[in-house]
Coordinates of C-alpha atoms in Angstrom, one line a residue:
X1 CA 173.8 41.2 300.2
X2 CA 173.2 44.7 300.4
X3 CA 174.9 46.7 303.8
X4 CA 174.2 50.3 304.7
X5 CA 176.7 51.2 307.7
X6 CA 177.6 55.0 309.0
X7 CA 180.3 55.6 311.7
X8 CA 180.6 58.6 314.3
X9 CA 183.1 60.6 312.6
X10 CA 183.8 58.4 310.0
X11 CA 185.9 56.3 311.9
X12 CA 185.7 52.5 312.0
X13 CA 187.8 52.1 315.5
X14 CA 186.2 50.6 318.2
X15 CA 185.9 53.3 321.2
X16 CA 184.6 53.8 324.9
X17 CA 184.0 57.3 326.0
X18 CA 182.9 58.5 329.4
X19 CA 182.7 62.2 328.2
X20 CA 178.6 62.0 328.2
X21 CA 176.2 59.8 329.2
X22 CA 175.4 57.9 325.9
X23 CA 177.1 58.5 323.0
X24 CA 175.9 56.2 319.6
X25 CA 179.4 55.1 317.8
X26 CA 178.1 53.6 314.6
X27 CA 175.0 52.1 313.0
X28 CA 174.1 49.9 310.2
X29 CA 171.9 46.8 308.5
X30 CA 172.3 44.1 306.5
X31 CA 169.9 42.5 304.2
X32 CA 171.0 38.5 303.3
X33 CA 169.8 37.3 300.3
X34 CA 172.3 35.4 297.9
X35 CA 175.6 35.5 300.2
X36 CA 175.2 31.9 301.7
X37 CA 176.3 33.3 305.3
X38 CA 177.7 36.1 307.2
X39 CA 179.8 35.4 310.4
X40 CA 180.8 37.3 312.8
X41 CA 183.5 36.3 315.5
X42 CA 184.5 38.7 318.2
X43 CA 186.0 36.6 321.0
X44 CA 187.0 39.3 323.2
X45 CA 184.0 41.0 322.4
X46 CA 183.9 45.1 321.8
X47 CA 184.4 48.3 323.8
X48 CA 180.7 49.2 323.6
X49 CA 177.6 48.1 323.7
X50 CA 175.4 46.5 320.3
X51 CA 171.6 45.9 319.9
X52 CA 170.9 44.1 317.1
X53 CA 167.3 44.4 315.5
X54 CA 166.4 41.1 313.5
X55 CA 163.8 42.8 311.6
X56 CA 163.1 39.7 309.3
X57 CA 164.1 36.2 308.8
X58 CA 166.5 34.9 311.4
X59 CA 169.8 34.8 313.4
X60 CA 172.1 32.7 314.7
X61 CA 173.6 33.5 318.6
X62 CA 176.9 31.5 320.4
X63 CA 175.9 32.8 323.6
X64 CA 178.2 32.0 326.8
X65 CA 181.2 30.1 323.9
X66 CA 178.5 27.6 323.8
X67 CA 178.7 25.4 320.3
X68 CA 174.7 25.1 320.2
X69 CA 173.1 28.2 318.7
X70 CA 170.3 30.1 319.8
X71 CA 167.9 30.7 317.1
X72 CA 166.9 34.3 317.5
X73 CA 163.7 35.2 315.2
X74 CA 162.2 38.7 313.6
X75 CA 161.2 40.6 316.4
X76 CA 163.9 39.7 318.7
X77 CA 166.5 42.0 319.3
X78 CA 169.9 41.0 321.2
X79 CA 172.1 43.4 323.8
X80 CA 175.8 42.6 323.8
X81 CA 177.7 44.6 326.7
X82 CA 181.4 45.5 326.6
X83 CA 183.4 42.9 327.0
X84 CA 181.4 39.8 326.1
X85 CA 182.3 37.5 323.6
X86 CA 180.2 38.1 320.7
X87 CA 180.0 35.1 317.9
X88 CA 176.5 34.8 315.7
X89 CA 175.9 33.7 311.8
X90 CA 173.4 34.8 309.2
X91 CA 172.3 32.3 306.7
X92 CA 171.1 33.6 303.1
X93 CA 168.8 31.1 303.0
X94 CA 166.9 32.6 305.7
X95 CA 167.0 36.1 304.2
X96 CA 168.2 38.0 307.2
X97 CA 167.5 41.5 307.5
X98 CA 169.3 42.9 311.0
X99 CA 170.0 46.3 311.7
X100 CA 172.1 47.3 314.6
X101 CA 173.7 50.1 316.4
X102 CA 177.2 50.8 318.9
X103 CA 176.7 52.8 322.0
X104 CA 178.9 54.0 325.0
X105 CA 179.1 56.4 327.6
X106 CA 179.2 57.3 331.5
X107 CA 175.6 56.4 332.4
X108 CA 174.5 53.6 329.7
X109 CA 173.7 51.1 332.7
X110 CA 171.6 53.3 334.3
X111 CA 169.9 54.5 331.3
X112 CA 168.9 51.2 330.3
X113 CA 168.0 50.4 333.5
X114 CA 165.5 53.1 333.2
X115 CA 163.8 51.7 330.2
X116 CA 163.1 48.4 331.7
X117 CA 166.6 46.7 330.4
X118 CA 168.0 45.1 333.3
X119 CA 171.4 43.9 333.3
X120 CA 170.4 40.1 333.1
X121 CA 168.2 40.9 329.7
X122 CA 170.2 39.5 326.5
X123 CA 167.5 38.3 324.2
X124 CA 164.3 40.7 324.2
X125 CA 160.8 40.1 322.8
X126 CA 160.2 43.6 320.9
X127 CA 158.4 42.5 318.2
X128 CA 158.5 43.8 314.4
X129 CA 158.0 47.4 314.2
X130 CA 158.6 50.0 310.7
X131 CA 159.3 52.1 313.7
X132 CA 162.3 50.7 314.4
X133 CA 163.3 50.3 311.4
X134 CA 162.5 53.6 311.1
X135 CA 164.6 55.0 313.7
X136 CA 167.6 52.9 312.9
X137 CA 167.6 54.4 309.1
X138 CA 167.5 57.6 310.5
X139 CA 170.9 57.5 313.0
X140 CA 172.7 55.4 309.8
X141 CA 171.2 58.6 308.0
X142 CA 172.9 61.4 310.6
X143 CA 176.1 59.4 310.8
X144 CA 176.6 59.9 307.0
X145 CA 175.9 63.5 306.8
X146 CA 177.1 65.0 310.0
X147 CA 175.1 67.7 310.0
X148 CA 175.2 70.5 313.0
X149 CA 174.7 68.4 316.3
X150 CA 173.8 65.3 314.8
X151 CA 175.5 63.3 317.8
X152 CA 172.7 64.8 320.1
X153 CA 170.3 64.4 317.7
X154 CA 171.9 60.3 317.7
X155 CA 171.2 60.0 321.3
X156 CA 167.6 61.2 321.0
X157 CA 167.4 58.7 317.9
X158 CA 168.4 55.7 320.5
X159 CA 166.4 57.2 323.9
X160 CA 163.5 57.2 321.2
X161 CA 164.1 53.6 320.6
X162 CA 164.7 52.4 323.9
X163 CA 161.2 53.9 325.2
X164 CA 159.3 51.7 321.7
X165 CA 161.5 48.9 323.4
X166 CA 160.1 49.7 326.7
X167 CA 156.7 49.9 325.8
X168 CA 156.6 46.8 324.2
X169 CA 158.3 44.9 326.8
X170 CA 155.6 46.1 329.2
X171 CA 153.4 44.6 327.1
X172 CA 155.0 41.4 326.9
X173 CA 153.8 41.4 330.8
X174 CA 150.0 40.7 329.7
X175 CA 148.3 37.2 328.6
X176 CA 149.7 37.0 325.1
X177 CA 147.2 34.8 322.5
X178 CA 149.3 32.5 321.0
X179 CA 147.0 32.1 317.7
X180 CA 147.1 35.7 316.7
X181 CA 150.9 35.7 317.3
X182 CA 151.3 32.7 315.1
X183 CA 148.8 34.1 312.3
X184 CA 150.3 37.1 312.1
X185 CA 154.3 35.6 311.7
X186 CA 152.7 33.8 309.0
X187 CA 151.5 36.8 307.6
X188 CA 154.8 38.4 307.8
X189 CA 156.6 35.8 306.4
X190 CA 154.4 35.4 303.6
X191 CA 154.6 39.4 302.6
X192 CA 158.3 39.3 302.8
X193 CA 158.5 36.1 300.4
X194 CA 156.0 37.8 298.0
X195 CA 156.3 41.1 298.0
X196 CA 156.8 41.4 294.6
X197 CA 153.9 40.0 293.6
X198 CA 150.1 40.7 292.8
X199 CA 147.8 39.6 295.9
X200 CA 145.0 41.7 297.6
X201 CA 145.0 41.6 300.9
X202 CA 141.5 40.2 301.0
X203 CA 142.8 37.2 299.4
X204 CA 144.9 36.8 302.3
X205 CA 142.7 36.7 304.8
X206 CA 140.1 34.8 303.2
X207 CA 142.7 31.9 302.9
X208 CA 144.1 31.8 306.4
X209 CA 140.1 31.8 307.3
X210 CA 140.3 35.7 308.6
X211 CA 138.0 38.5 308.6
X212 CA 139.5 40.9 306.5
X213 CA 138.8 43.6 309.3
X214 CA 140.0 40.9 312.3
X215 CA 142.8 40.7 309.7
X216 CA 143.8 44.3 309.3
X217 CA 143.6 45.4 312.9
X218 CA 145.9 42.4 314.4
X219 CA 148.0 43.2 311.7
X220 CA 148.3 46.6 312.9
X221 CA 148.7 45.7 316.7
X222 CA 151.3 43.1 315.9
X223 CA 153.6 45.4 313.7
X224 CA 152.1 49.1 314.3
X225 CA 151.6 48.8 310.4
X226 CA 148.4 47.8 308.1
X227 CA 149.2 45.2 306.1
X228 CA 149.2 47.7 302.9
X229 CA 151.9 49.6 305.2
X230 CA 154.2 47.2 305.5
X231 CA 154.0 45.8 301.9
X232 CA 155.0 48.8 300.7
X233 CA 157.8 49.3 303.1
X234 CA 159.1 46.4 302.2
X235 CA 158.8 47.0 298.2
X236 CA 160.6 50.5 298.6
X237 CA 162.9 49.2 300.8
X238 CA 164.0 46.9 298.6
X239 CA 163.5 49.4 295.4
X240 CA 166.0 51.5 297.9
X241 CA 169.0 49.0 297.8
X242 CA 168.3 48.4 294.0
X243 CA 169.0 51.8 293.2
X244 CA 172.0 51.8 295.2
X245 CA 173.7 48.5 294.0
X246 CA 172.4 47.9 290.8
X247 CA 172.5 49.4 287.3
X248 CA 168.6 48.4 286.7
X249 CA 166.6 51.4 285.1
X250 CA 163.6 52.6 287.2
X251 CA 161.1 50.6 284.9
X252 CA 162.6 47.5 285.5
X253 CA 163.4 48.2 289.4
X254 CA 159.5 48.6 289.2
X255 CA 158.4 45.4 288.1
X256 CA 161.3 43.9 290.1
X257 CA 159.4 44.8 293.2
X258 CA 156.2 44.4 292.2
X259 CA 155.0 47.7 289.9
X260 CA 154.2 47.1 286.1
X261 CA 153.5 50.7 285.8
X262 CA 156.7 52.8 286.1
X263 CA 154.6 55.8 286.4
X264 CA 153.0 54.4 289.4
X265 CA 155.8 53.2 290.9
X266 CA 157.7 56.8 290.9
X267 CA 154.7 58.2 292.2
X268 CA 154.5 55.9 295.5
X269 CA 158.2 55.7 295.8
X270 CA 158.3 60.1 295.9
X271 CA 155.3 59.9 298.5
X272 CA 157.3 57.4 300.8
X273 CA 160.7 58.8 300.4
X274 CA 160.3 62.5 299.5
X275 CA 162.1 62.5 296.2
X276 CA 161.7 60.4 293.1
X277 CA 163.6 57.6 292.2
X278 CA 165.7 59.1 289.9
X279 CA 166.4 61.8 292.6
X280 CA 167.3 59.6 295.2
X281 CA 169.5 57.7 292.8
X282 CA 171.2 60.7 292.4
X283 CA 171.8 61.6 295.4
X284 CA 173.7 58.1 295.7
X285 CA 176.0 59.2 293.4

């Protein structure tokens, strides 16, 4: 299981504060793969409020102390408010990845409210987005560091994120076409499982019975990524958490995620992240 988490001012204690009008208390993800599942049981629920962003695989939700769980898929994402019982499991065998993020303050109703959340909305339709991933890897980033002003800089991080949401929620308002929907979860799915592995795109599409450019540009629509993209988000990514948790050099973190030639590998994993992978393993450190 790999878990990147960052708290406002290091401090893990749950908090409400009415001193501005949104304030971002912590942030993190998780990423299930071999841990057979992750619970989490908060009767009385929290202080603040959680979104949770199930980027892949899927999730488990008690909603209402209700034994029957709601299945909650990539591209969902799920608003807690203060005060309500929170209880939801990951499964490894579903290879969760869910990032999330604690807010308060003195005008978070209204605020959501502004960006189409109302205060009946629990379970939202945003699909998959790198953008969102995006955005929550950068306020996980600012809570580590603490840089000058980074807690305004947190709350432009999550007004960023709640306009994507709202833009994609507005779009949930038009005809939605079931087939392209379906064909490109299956896509998804399919990257995620094999993302290590060597497959051309064009391959892909010839086998689901696709036009490789039909292909490309609903792929794009459906996750504001090509398909090229998001593999290769995916394979640094998970490059990422290897050289984080693991020992592995970077030739053999290479082929791990789907790169026979180290070279190669450094060079596309500097492009996406701004240092090498040696350098960003040091950093780590």
């Amino acid at each position: 299981m790999y878990i990147n988490s960052a708290y406002l001012n290091h401090s893990l204690v749950d908090f409400m504060d009415k001193s501005r009008p949104l304030i971002v208390g912590s942030c993190g993800t998780y990423r299930l793969y071999t841990r057979p599942r992750l619970p989490t049981h908060r009767p009385k629920g929290r202080l603040d409020f959680q979104l949770l962003y199930i980027a892949s695989g899927k999730a488990h939700f008690y909603f209402d102390k209700s034994e029957q769980d709601t299945v909650i898929t990539a591209g969902h994402m799920v608003l807690y408010r203060p005060r309500e019982p929170q209880r939801y499991v990951y499964y490894g065998e579903d290879q969760t990845e869910v990032y999330w993020v604690h807010f308060t303050g003195n005008n978070v109703k209204n605020i959501l409210r502004h960006y189409g959340i109302t205060n009946d909305m629990r379970v939202m339709d945003t699909g998959t987005s790198l953008e969102y991933a995006g955005i929550f890897k950068q306020m996980i980033q600012e809570l580590q560091r603490c840089q000058t002003h980074y807690p305004e800089l947190l709350t432009l991080l999550i007004l960023q994120l709640l306009i994507r949401i709202e833009r994609q929620l507005g779009r949930d308002h038009r005809r939605k076409d079931v087939y392209l929907d379906t064909e490109m979860e299956l896509a998804m799915q399919f990257f995620n499982d094999n993302y290590n592995t060597q497959f051309s795109v064009e391959e892909y599409a010839a086998a689901r019975g696709m036009s490789v450019s039909w292909f490309i540009r609903s792929f794009k629509q459906y996750t504001h990524a090509t398909p090229m993209q998001y593999l290769v988000e995916r394979r640094m990514a998970n490059a990422q958490m290897l050289l984080e948790t693991t020992g592995y050099n970077i030739t053999e973190i290479g082929n791990l995620v789907g790169y026979d030639n180290p070279l190669y590998f450094s060079r596309v994993f500097k492009k996406q992240k701004g240092v090498s992978p040696s350098e960003y393993r040091k950093q780590g450190t």
